[in-house]
Short mmCIF file of C-alpha atoms in Angstrom, two decimals:
data_model
loop_
_atom_site.label_atom_id
_atom_site.label_comp_id
_atom_site.label_asym_id
_atom_site.label_seq_id
_atom_site.Cartn_x
_atom_site.Cartn_y
_atom_site.Cartn_z
CA MET A 1 120.82 156.40 100.20
CA PRO A 2 124.41 156.92 100.28
CA ILE A 3 125.89 158.92 103.17
CA GLN A 4 127.32 162.10 102.55
CA CYS A 5 131.11 163.23 103.52
CA SER A 6 131.26 164.43 106.89
CA THR A 7 133.31 167.52 105.80
CA GLY A 8 130.06 168.89 104.35
CA CYS A 9 131.73 168.71 100.86
CA HIS A 10 128.60 167.22 99.29
CA LYS A 11 130.18 164.47 97.99
CA ASN A 12 129.25 160.74 98.78
CA ALA A 13 131.39 159.04 101.56
CA VAL A 14 133.27 156.16 100.67
CA LEU A 15 134.94 154.99 103.93
CA LYS A 16 134.28 155.15 107.41
CA ARG A 17 137.46 156.18 109.43
CA PRO A 18 138.36 153.97 112.15
CA LYS A 19 140.19 156.65 114.23
CA THR A 20 137.22 158.89 114.45
CA GLY A 21 134.17 157.36 112.90
CA ASP A 22 133.86 160.11 110.43
CA ALA A 23 132.48 159.01 106.80
CA LEU A 24 134.48 160.46 104.15
CA CYS A 25 134.57 160.85 100.51
CA LYS A 26 137.57 159.87 98.45
CA ASP A 27 139.32 163.40 98.06
CA CYS A 28 138.68 164.19 101.67
CA PHE A 29 140.14 160.98 102.76
CA PHE A 30 143.27 161.31 100.55
CA TRP A 31 143.90 164.94 101.73
CA VAL A 32 143.46 163.98 105.55
CA PHE A 33 145.46 160.66 105.26
CA GLU A 34 148.56 162.81 103.84
CA GLU A 35 147.98 165.82 106.06
CA GLU A 36 147.97 163.51 109.17
CA VAL A 37 151.32 162.08 107.95
CA HIS A 38 152.67 165.41 107.27
CA HIS A 39 151.75 166.46 110.83
CA THR A 40 153.48 163.63 112.31
CA ILE A 41 156.67 164.07 110.39
CA THR A 42 156.86 167.78 111.23
CA ALA A 43 155.41 167.69 114.96
CA ALA A 44 158.28 164.93 115.51
CA LYS A 45 160.76 167.03 113.55
CA LEU A 46 161.71 163.60 111.74
CA PHE A 47 163.68 165.34 108.89
CA THR A 48 165.88 168.32 108.08
CA PRO A 49 166.43 169.84 105.00
CA ASP A 50 168.98 167.95 102.62
CA ASP A 51 168.67 164.81 104.51
CA TYR A 52 169.36 161.82 102.31
CA VAL A 53 166.61 159.27 103.57
CA ALA A 54 166.48 155.62 102.91
CA ILE A 55 162.80 154.14 102.65
CA ALA A 56 162.93 150.54 103.81
CA ALA A 57 160.84 148.84 100.69
CA SER A 58 159.40 145.42 100.97
CA GLY A 59 156.97 145.67 98.03
CA GLY A 60 153.90 145.24 100.40
CA LYS A 61 151.49 147.54 101.15
CA ASP A 62 152.90 149.79 103.91
CA SER A 63 156.19 150.39 102.16
CA THR A 64 154.64 151.00 98.82
CA VAL A 65 152.18 153.61 100.47
CA LEU A 66 155.14 155.00 102.29
CA ALA A 67 157.34 155.43 99.35
CA TYR A 68 154.40 157.08 97.41
CA ILE A 69 153.75 159.68 100.58
CA MET A 70 157.17 160.37 100.84
CA LYS A 71 157.58 161.36 97.41
CA LEU A 72 154.33 163.38 97.46
CA LEU A 73 155.06 165.10 100.84
CA ASN A 74 158.61 165.74 99.84
CA ASP A 75 157.42 167.65 96.46
CA ARG A 76 154.13 169.06 98.15
CA TYR A 77 156.07 170.71 101.14
CA ASN A 78 159.54 171.15 99.83
CA TYR A 79 161.08 168.85 102.58
CA GLY A 80 164.28 169.19 100.56
CA LEU A 81 164.92 165.25 100.94
CA LYS A 82 167.00 163.03 98.68
CA LEU A 83 164.99 159.55 98.48
CA VAL A 84 166.16 156.18 97.91
CA LEU A 85 164.36 152.62 98.31
CA LEU A 86 166.47 150.30 100.05
CA SER A 87 165.51 146.61 99.91
CA VAL A 88 166.40 143.64 101.80
CA ASP A 89 166.55 140.30 99.63
CA GLU A 90 166.40 137.46 102.22
CA GLY A 91 166.68 134.84 99.32
CA ILE A 92 163.07 133.42 99.69
CA THR A 93 162.23 131.95 96.30
CA GLY A 94 158.60 132.44 95.36
CA TYR A 95 158.30 135.18 97.79
CA ARG A 96 160.96 137.92 97.95
CA ASP A 97 161.99 137.33 94.43
CA ASP A 98 158.33 138.22 93.49
CA SER A 99 158.06 141.19 96.02
CA LEU A 100 161.57 142.69 94.64
CA GLU A 101 159.77 142.94 91.21
CA THR A 102 157.23 145.21 92.71
CA VAL A 103 159.77 147.14 94.40
CA LYS A 104 161.51 147.45 90.89
CA ARG A 105 158.24 148.64 89.43
CA ASN A 106 157.92 151.22 92.27
CA GLU A 107 161.50 152.43 91.62
CA GLN A 108 160.19 153.55 87.93
CA GLN A 109 156.70 154.48 89.03
CA TYR A 110 157.80 157.03 91.61
CA SER A 111 161.14 157.85 90.27
CA ILE A 112 163.31 157.03 93.21
CA PRO A 113 166.39 154.96 92.82
CA LEU A 114 166.66 151.59 94.46
CA LYS A 115 169.40 149.62 96.32
CA ILE A 116 168.95 145.86 96.97
CA VAL A 117 171.05 144.23 99.60
CA SER A 118 171.08 140.34 100.03
CA TYR A 119 171.46 137.92 103.00
CA ASP A 120 173.51 136.05 100.56
CA GLU A 121 176.10 138.86 100.03
CA LEU A 122 175.85 140.16 103.69
CA TYR A 123 176.19 136.71 105.33
CA GLY A 124 176.87 134.12 102.93
CA TRP A 125 173.48 132.40 103.58
CA THR A 126 169.93 132.71 101.84
CA MET A 127 166.84 131.88 103.92
CA ASP A 128 166.23 129.15 101.67
CA ARG A 129 169.41 127.57 102.73
CA ILE A 130 168.97 128.64 106.51
CA VAL A 131 165.72 126.69 106.31
CA GLU A 132 167.39 123.63 104.92
CA GLN A 133 169.48 123.71 107.86
CA ILE A 134 167.14 124.79 110.59
CA GLY A 135 163.62 123.57 109.41
CA LEU A 136 160.52 125.79 109.63
CA LYS A 137 160.24 126.04 113.38
CA ASN A 138 163.04 128.75 114.48
CA ASN A 139 164.00 130.23 110.77
CA CYS A 140 161.80 133.52 111.53
CA THR A 141 164.35 134.35 114.31
CA PHE A 142 167.23 134.03 111.75
CA CYS A 143 165.20 136.19 109.18
CA GLY A 144 164.10 138.71 111.97
CA VAL A 145 167.76 139.31 113.33
CA PHE A 146 169.34 139.44 110.09
CA ARG A 147 167.09 141.64 108.35
CA ARG A 148 167.41 144.44 111.12
CA GLN A 149 171.11 144.53 110.58
CA ALA A 150 170.73 144.27 106.73
CA LEU A 151 168.90 147.29 106.79
CA ASP A 152 171.48 149.20 108.82
CA ARG A 153 174.18 147.69 106.73
CA GLY A 154 172.63 148.73 103.34
CA ALA A 155 172.00 152.23 104.83
CA THR A 156 175.58 152.50 105.74
CA LEU A 157 176.69 151.51 102.21
CA LEU A 158 174.34 154.13 100.87
CA LYS A 159 175.67 156.64 103.43
CA VAL A 160 172.24 157.98 104.23
CA ASP A 161 171.15 160.16 107.28
CA LYS A 162 168.10 158.48 107.92
CA ILE A 163 165.89 155.16 107.33
CA VAL A 164 162.27 155.53 107.48
CA THR A 165 160.07 152.18 107.69
CA GLY A 166 156.30 151.58 106.76
CA HIS A 167 155.30 150.30 110.31
CA ASN A 168 151.77 151.49 110.97
CA ALA A 169 149.92 151.92 114.21
CA ASP A 170 148.61 148.26 114.23
CA ASP A 171 152.35 147.05 113.91
CA ILE A 172 153.13 149.27 117.05
CA ALA A 173 149.99 148.24 118.98
CA GLU A 174 150.99 144.61 118.18
CA THR A 175 154.51 145.05 119.34
CA VAL A 176 153.39 146.40 122.50
CA ILE A 177 151.09 143.35 123.20
CA MET A 178 153.95 141.20 122.33
CA ASN A 179 156.51 142.65 124.47
CA ILE A 180 153.78 142.75 127.62
CA LEU A 181 153.12 139.08 127.01
CA ARG A 182 156.91 138.41 126.78
CA GLY A 183 157.78 140.52 129.88
CA ASP A 184 160.35 142.48 127.77
CA ILE A 185 160.48 145.73 129.65
CA ALA A 186 163.49 147.22 127.91
CA ARG A 187 161.74 146.80 124.30
CA LEU A 188 158.27 147.86 125.60
CA GLN A 189 160.09 151.09 126.60
CA ARG A 190 161.54 151.51 122.97
CA CYS A 191 158.84 150.16 120.83
CA THR A 192 156.55 153.09 120.92
CA ALA A 193 159.20 155.57 119.97
CA ILE A 194 158.75 157.24 116.60
CA VAL A 195 162.50 157.46 116.37
CA THR A 196 165.15 154.89 117.47
CA ALA A 197 168.59 156.06 117.39
CA SER A 198 171.67 155.13 119.34
CA GLU A 199 175.26 155.98 119.21
CA GLY A 200 176.92 155.20 116.12
CA THR A 201 173.70 153.95 114.14
CA ILE A 202 171.40 155.52 111.66
CA PRO A 203 168.14 157.11 113.13
CA ARG A 204 165.10 155.05 112.06
CA SER A 205 161.80 156.64 112.03
CA LYS A 206 158.15 155.62 111.58
CA PRO A 207 156.15 158.15 109.91
CA PHE A 208 152.73 155.93 109.79
CA LYS A 209 153.03 155.48 113.80
CA TYR A 210 149.36 156.92 113.88
CA THR A 211 148.22 155.65 110.63
CA TYR A 212 145.60 152.75 110.73
CA GLU A 213 146.32 149.78 108.50
CA LYS A 214 142.88 149.95 107.16
CA GLU A 215 143.37 153.24 105.90
CA ILE A 216 146.73 152.34 104.43
CA VAL A 217 144.97 149.63 102.69
CA MET A 218 142.04 151.69 101.37
CA TYR A 219 144.31 154.49 100.40
CA ALA A 220 146.55 152.03 98.37
CA TYR A 221 143.30 150.61 96.80
CA PHE A 222 141.82 154.02 96.00
CA LYS A 223 145.18 155.23 94.57
CA LYS A 224 145.44 151.82 92.68
CA LEU A 225 148.95 151.70 93.98
CA ASP A 226 150.86 148.57 92.94
CA TYR A 227 151.68 146.44 96.02
CA PHE A 228 152.50 142.71 96.51
CA SER A 229 150.62 140.73 99.15
CA THR A 230 151.44 137.07 99.45
CA GLU A 231 152.17 135.63 102.99
CA CYS A 232 155.86 134.51 103.63
CA ILE A 233 156.04 130.94 102.65
CA TYR A 234 158.17 130.13 105.61
CA SER A 235 156.10 131.83 108.61
CA PRO A 236 152.15 130.70 108.33
CA ASN A 237 151.94 131.03 111.86
CA ALA A 238 154.57 133.30 113.64
CA TYR A 239 153.73 134.45 117.02
CA ARG A 240 152.78 137.96 115.88
CA GLY A 241 149.88 136.41 114.21
CA TYR A 242 148.08 135.97 117.49
CA ALA A 243 148.85 139.33 118.78
CA ARG A 244 147.49 140.62 115.42
CA ALA A 245 144.17 138.53 115.52
CA PHE A 246 143.68 139.79 119.34
CA LEU A 247 144.07 143.35 118.20
CA LYS A 248 141.70 142.78 115.14
CA ASP A 249 139.09 141.60 117.66
CA LEU A 250 139.55 144.64 119.93
CA GLU A 251 139.18 147.05 116.94
CA LYS A 252 135.98 145.53 115.97
CA ILE A 253 134.54 146.29 119.46
CA ARG A 254 136.16 149.62 119.57
CA SER A 255 137.95 151.26 116.78
CA THR A 256 140.25 153.35 118.92
CA SER A 257 141.48 150.27 120.60
CA ILE A 258 144.97 150.57 118.40
CA ILE A 259 145.74 154.20 119.31
CA ASP A 260 144.78 153.40 123.10
CA VAL A 261 147.14 150.25 123.22
CA ILE A 262 149.98 152.53 121.74
CA HIS A 263 149.09 155.26 124.45
CA SER A 264 149.31 152.63 127.06
CA GLY A 265 152.72 151.36 125.85
CA GLU A 266 154.13 154.82 126.01
CA CYS A 267 152.75 155.26 129.53
CA PHE A 268 154.58 152.46 131.10
CA SER A 269 157.43 153.24 133.10
CA VAL A 270 159.98 151.26 135.15
CA ARG A 271 160.43 151.81 138.69
CA ASP A 272 163.54 153.37 139.80
CA GLY A 273 166.41 150.97 140.53
CA VAL A 274 165.27 148.27 138.06
CA LYS A 275 168.16 147.03 136.03
CA LEU A 276 167.49 147.11 132.11
CA PRO A 277 169.79 145.92 129.67
CA THR A 278 172.38 148.62 128.45
CA GLN A 279 172.83 148.75 124.53
CA GLY A 280 176.57 148.34 123.73
CA ILE A 281 178.45 147.48 120.41
CA CYS A 282 179.07 144.03 119.17
CA GLU A 283 182.62 143.06 119.60
CA GLN A 284 182.68 141.03 116.17
CA CYS A 285 180.75 143.19 114.01
CA GLY A 286 180.41 146.54 115.59
CA HIS A 287 176.67 146.74 115.30
CA VAL A 288 174.21 147.69 118.15
CA SER A 289 173.87 144.85 120.70
CA SER A 290 172.78 144.35 124.36
CA GLN A 291 175.30 141.41 124.62
CA PRO A 292 179.14 141.38 124.05
CA VAL A 293 178.54 139.71 120.84
CA CYS A 294 175.28 140.35 118.90
CA LYS A 295 172.56 137.86 117.99
CA ALA A 296 173.23 138.03 114.31
CA CYS A 297 177.06 137.03 114.82
CA VAL A 298 176.13 134.16 117.07
CA LEU A 299 173.33 132.90 114.72
CA LEU A 300 175.96 133.08 112.08
CA GLU A 301 178.57 131.35 113.79
CA GLY A 302 176.07 128.48 114.30
CA LEU A 303 175.20 128.25 110.92
CA ASN A 304 179.12 128.26 109.71
CA LYS A 305 180.16 125.84 112.32
CA GLY A 306 177.11 123.32 111.39
CA LYS A 307 175.25 123.83 114.60
CA PRO A 308 172.68 125.97 113.55
CA ARG A 309 170.76 125.68 116.86
CA LEU A 310 173.27 127.89 118.50
CA GLY A 311 171.81 130.98 119.47
CA LEU A 312 168.22 129.81 119.70
CA GLY A 313 168.45 129.52 123.55
CA LYS A 314 169.68 132.09 125.92
CA THR A 315 172.54 134.31 124.37
CA SER A 316 174.39 134.70 127.93
CA LYS A 317 174.06 130.87 128.57
CA ILE A 318 175.35 130.13 125.21
CA ARG A 319 178.59 132.44 125.38
CA GLU A 320 179.20 130.93 128.72
CA HIS A 321 179.06 127.21 127.66
CA LEU A 322 180.91 128.38 124.35
CA LYS A 323 183.97 129.70 126.55
CA ARG A 324 183.68 126.79 128.68
CA ASN A 325 183.60 123.97 126.57
CA ASP A 326 183.18 124.38 122.70
CA GLU A 327 182.87 120.60 122.01
CA ASN A 328 179.68 119.88 124.28
CA LEU A 329 177.81 122.96 122.76
CA GLU A 330 175.48 121.08 120.62
CA GLY A 331 174.10 119.13 123.59
CA VAL A 332 173.81 122.00 125.91
CA VAL A 333 172.01 124.27 123.46
CA ALA A 334 169.66 121.56 122.35
CA SER A 335 168.40 120.74 126.25
CA ASP A 336 168.32 124.40 126.91
CA ALA A 337 165.93 124.92 123.94
CA ASP A 338 163.79 121.76 124.91
CA THR A 339 163.05 123.12 128.00
CA HIS A 340 161.34 126.19 126.19
CA LYS A 341 158.33 124.55 125.27
CA ILE A 342 157.20 127.51 123.15
CA ASN A 343 160.15 128.88 121.57
CA ILE A 344 159.56 132.67 121.25
CA PRO A 345 162.38 134.61 119.30
CA LYS A 346 163.25 137.16 122.03
CA THR A 347 165.45 138.99 119.56
CA ILE A 348 162.52 139.85 117.16
CA ASN A 349 161.14 143.32 117.78
CA ILE A 350 160.40 144.43 114.48
CA LYS A 351 157.79 143.00 112.06
CA GLN A 352 158.72 139.53 110.96
CA LEU A 353 157.05 139.63 107.50
CA ASP A 354 158.10 142.72 106.43
CA PHE A 355 159.93 146.18 107.64
CA MET B 1 120.74 138.25 89.71
CA LYS B 2 124.35 139.08 88.52
CA VAL B 3 126.87 140.07 91.32
CA ARG B 4 130.49 140.32 90.92
CA LEU B 5 132.83 139.27 93.72
CA GLU B 6 136.48 140.42 93.85
CA PHE B 7 139.42 139.00 96.31
CA ARG B 8 142.64 140.91 96.94
CA GLY B 9 145.45 141.86 99.29
CA GLY B 10 145.95 138.07 99.91
CA ALA B 11 142.14 137.34 100.36
CA GLU B 12 142.31 135.63 97.00
CA LEU B 13 144.48 132.84 98.44
CA LEU B 14 141.29 131.68 100.18
CA VAL B 15 139.60 130.98 96.93
CA ASN B 16 142.18 129.31 94.89
CA GLY B 17 143.94 132.39 93.92
CA VAL B 18 140.99 133.45 91.71
CA THR B 19 140.58 137.18 92.12
CA GLN B 20 137.22 137.90 90.16
CA HIS B 21 134.21 135.60 90.24
CA THR B 22 130.74 136.44 88.58
CA LEU B 23 127.69 134.97 90.39
CA ASP B 24 124.30 134.35 89.20
CA LEU B 25 122.27 134.13 92.31
CA ASP B 26 118.53 132.72 92.52
CA ASP B 27 116.53 135.58 94.09
CA ASN B 28 113.17 134.39 93.31
CA ASN B 29 112.34 133.52 96.97
CA ASN B 30 114.73 135.64 99.24
CA LYS B 31 116.53 138.42 99.33
CA TRP B 32 120.15 138.42 99.00
CA THR B 33 121.84 140.27 102.10
CA VAL B 34 125.43 140.36 102.32
CA ALA B 35 124.93 138.00 105.54
CA ARG B 36 123.57 135.51 103.17
CA LEU B 37 126.09 135.96 100.64
CA LEU B 38 129.05 135.17 103.03
CA THR B 39 127.52 132.10 104.03
CA TRP B 40 127.12 131.15 100.23
CA ILE B 41 130.73 132.01 99.67
CA ARG B 42 131.78 129.74 102.61
CA ASP B 43 129.97 126.89 101.27
CA ASN B 44 130.54 127.36 97.64
CA LEU B 45 134.03 129.07 97.03
CA ILE B 46 136.17 128.60 100.05
CA GLN B 47 138.53 125.57 99.66
CA GLU B 48 139.73 124.85 102.89
CA ARG B 49 139.87 126.70 106.45
CA PRO B 50 136.74 128.52 106.13
CA GLU B 51 137.84 130.20 109.63
CA LEU B 52 140.38 132.39 107.66
CA PHE B 53 137.37 134.12 106.24
CA LEU B 54 134.53 133.97 108.44
CA GLN B 55 134.40 134.31 112.22
CA GLY B 56 130.89 133.81 113.63
CA GLU B 57 128.52 135.28 111.06
CA SER B 58 130.77 138.16 109.67
CA VAL B 59 134.09 138.42 107.93
CA ARG B 60 137.20 137.71 109.98
CA PRO B 61 138.45 140.83 111.45
CA GLY B 62 141.20 142.56 109.20
CA ILE B 63 139.24 141.70 106.07
CA LEU B 64 138.00 144.80 104.57
CA VAL B 65 134.65 144.64 102.36
CA LEU B 66 133.81 147.34 99.83
CA ILE B 67 130.44 147.22 97.93
CA ASN B 68 130.73 149.04 94.80
CA ASP B 69 133.76 150.85 95.91
CA THR B 70 132.25 152.05 99.36
CA ASP B 71 133.28 150.69 102.67
CA TRP B 72 130.47 148.28 103.79
CA GLU B 73 130.42 150.10 107.33
CA LEU B 74 128.70 152.78 105.59
CA LEU B 75 126.11 150.63 104.09
CA GLY B 76 124.62 148.34 106.99
CA GLU B 77 127.31 145.71 106.62
CA LEU B 78 125.53 142.27 107.01
CA ASP B 79 122.37 143.88 106.44
CA TYR B 80 123.08 145.54 103.10
CA GLN B 81 120.75 143.92 100.43
CA LEU B 82 122.46 143.29 97.20
CA VAL B 83 121.16 144.47 93.93
CA GLU B 84 121.86 143.52 90.40
CA ASN B 85 125.17 144.09 89.29
CA ASP B 86 126.70 144.84 92.75
CA ASN B 87 130.44 144.49 93.06
CA VAL B 88 131.65 142.90 96.52
CA LEU B 89 135.34 143.41 97.41
CA PHE B 90 137.14 141.64 100.03
CA ILE B 91 140.76 142.99 100.75
CA SER B 92 142.88 141.07 103.30
CA THR B 93 144.91 143.64 105.52
CA LEU B 94 146.32 140.65 107.23
CA HIS B 95 149.43 140.06 104.74
CA GLY B 96 152.68 141.47 105.02
CA GLY B 97 153.68 144.87 104.04
#
């Protein structure tokens, strides 16, 4: 016997909502999904009329659904937004070039213009070439650090007012757990914010902050949205994978766990008097940084000097040594990195596979 | 008994990249539940690393299962009894987005 929709609309239910346990039919699910995102957007006042908004688009499920929903809600509720798709080409053959084809189709399907910025043009290095230099162990550090800035730079080029990313509730809960495991209090405080903005940067927001991954995937499936779903060829076992598997196990036992973890992350407060790193501006490139020189510039300097391991240890230590003795740098950095058995990329706070 | 299987969202990588499979299951002796089907898939279709598909007796958390386009959580999950021409879809949510 099919189960009927919880709303009493007399249609057969097609899915059980993880957040509430309700059984919903396809139409009621679409409606609830869209309205919840609309509610998130309006409650947090994410946009104002005439905003020019860049949708960070990777071709994956989250950003594809985000592009579709932004277009739909902008039309339905007259947000008055001008939308643009912004993609980063990391230069990963067989992964990003294929997913960019999806974004190009999205450009046509949703009639939203597309801008692609590449690592090659921004930094002079593609990920394929970086992997040739660094190998498969720390490459995600480079990719994550560069991507965060690439989005900002692309957004600056386009002169947009705001950026939206497809981070969903599961992603944010994973980040909370990762930041707790790393003891990164500064990021733990920031990572649950629905909007992140600091002096001189373009504000970024997450309209899917309260949207479960399961519902995004179901929505994409039932709406037959076109997305790309191959794992990045360079990161089969990134650190995030462990947090993700742990959360999925928790969700299986109790489906509200995801929202609960986000809530816990929001509730952490730091005792008065604890010194947190302050965010300043990189003296070389002018981007936001908690160090005098940002991680991207340090990593880039390492690559260009043929010392790609530069920047994989502690940034402050490296700068010290860099000042003191440029020549002995390689040895110092290598020994510093060797003492960290598990090399956790400290700078990566956002998703590594997508954005 | 004919049953169609479909793998998407990256789950197809576990079965050699093939998204659609049509099975002809022998149902003379025993009923086919989803639990039995999962074991069959593990033993006959999964090429390597079965732990990426199964965890214990069920699918790995993060893989969604739809039977005839309905969430298996509404259909009794492992206990659901397959009937002729059922379509069982596995979608991975674990791949980048």
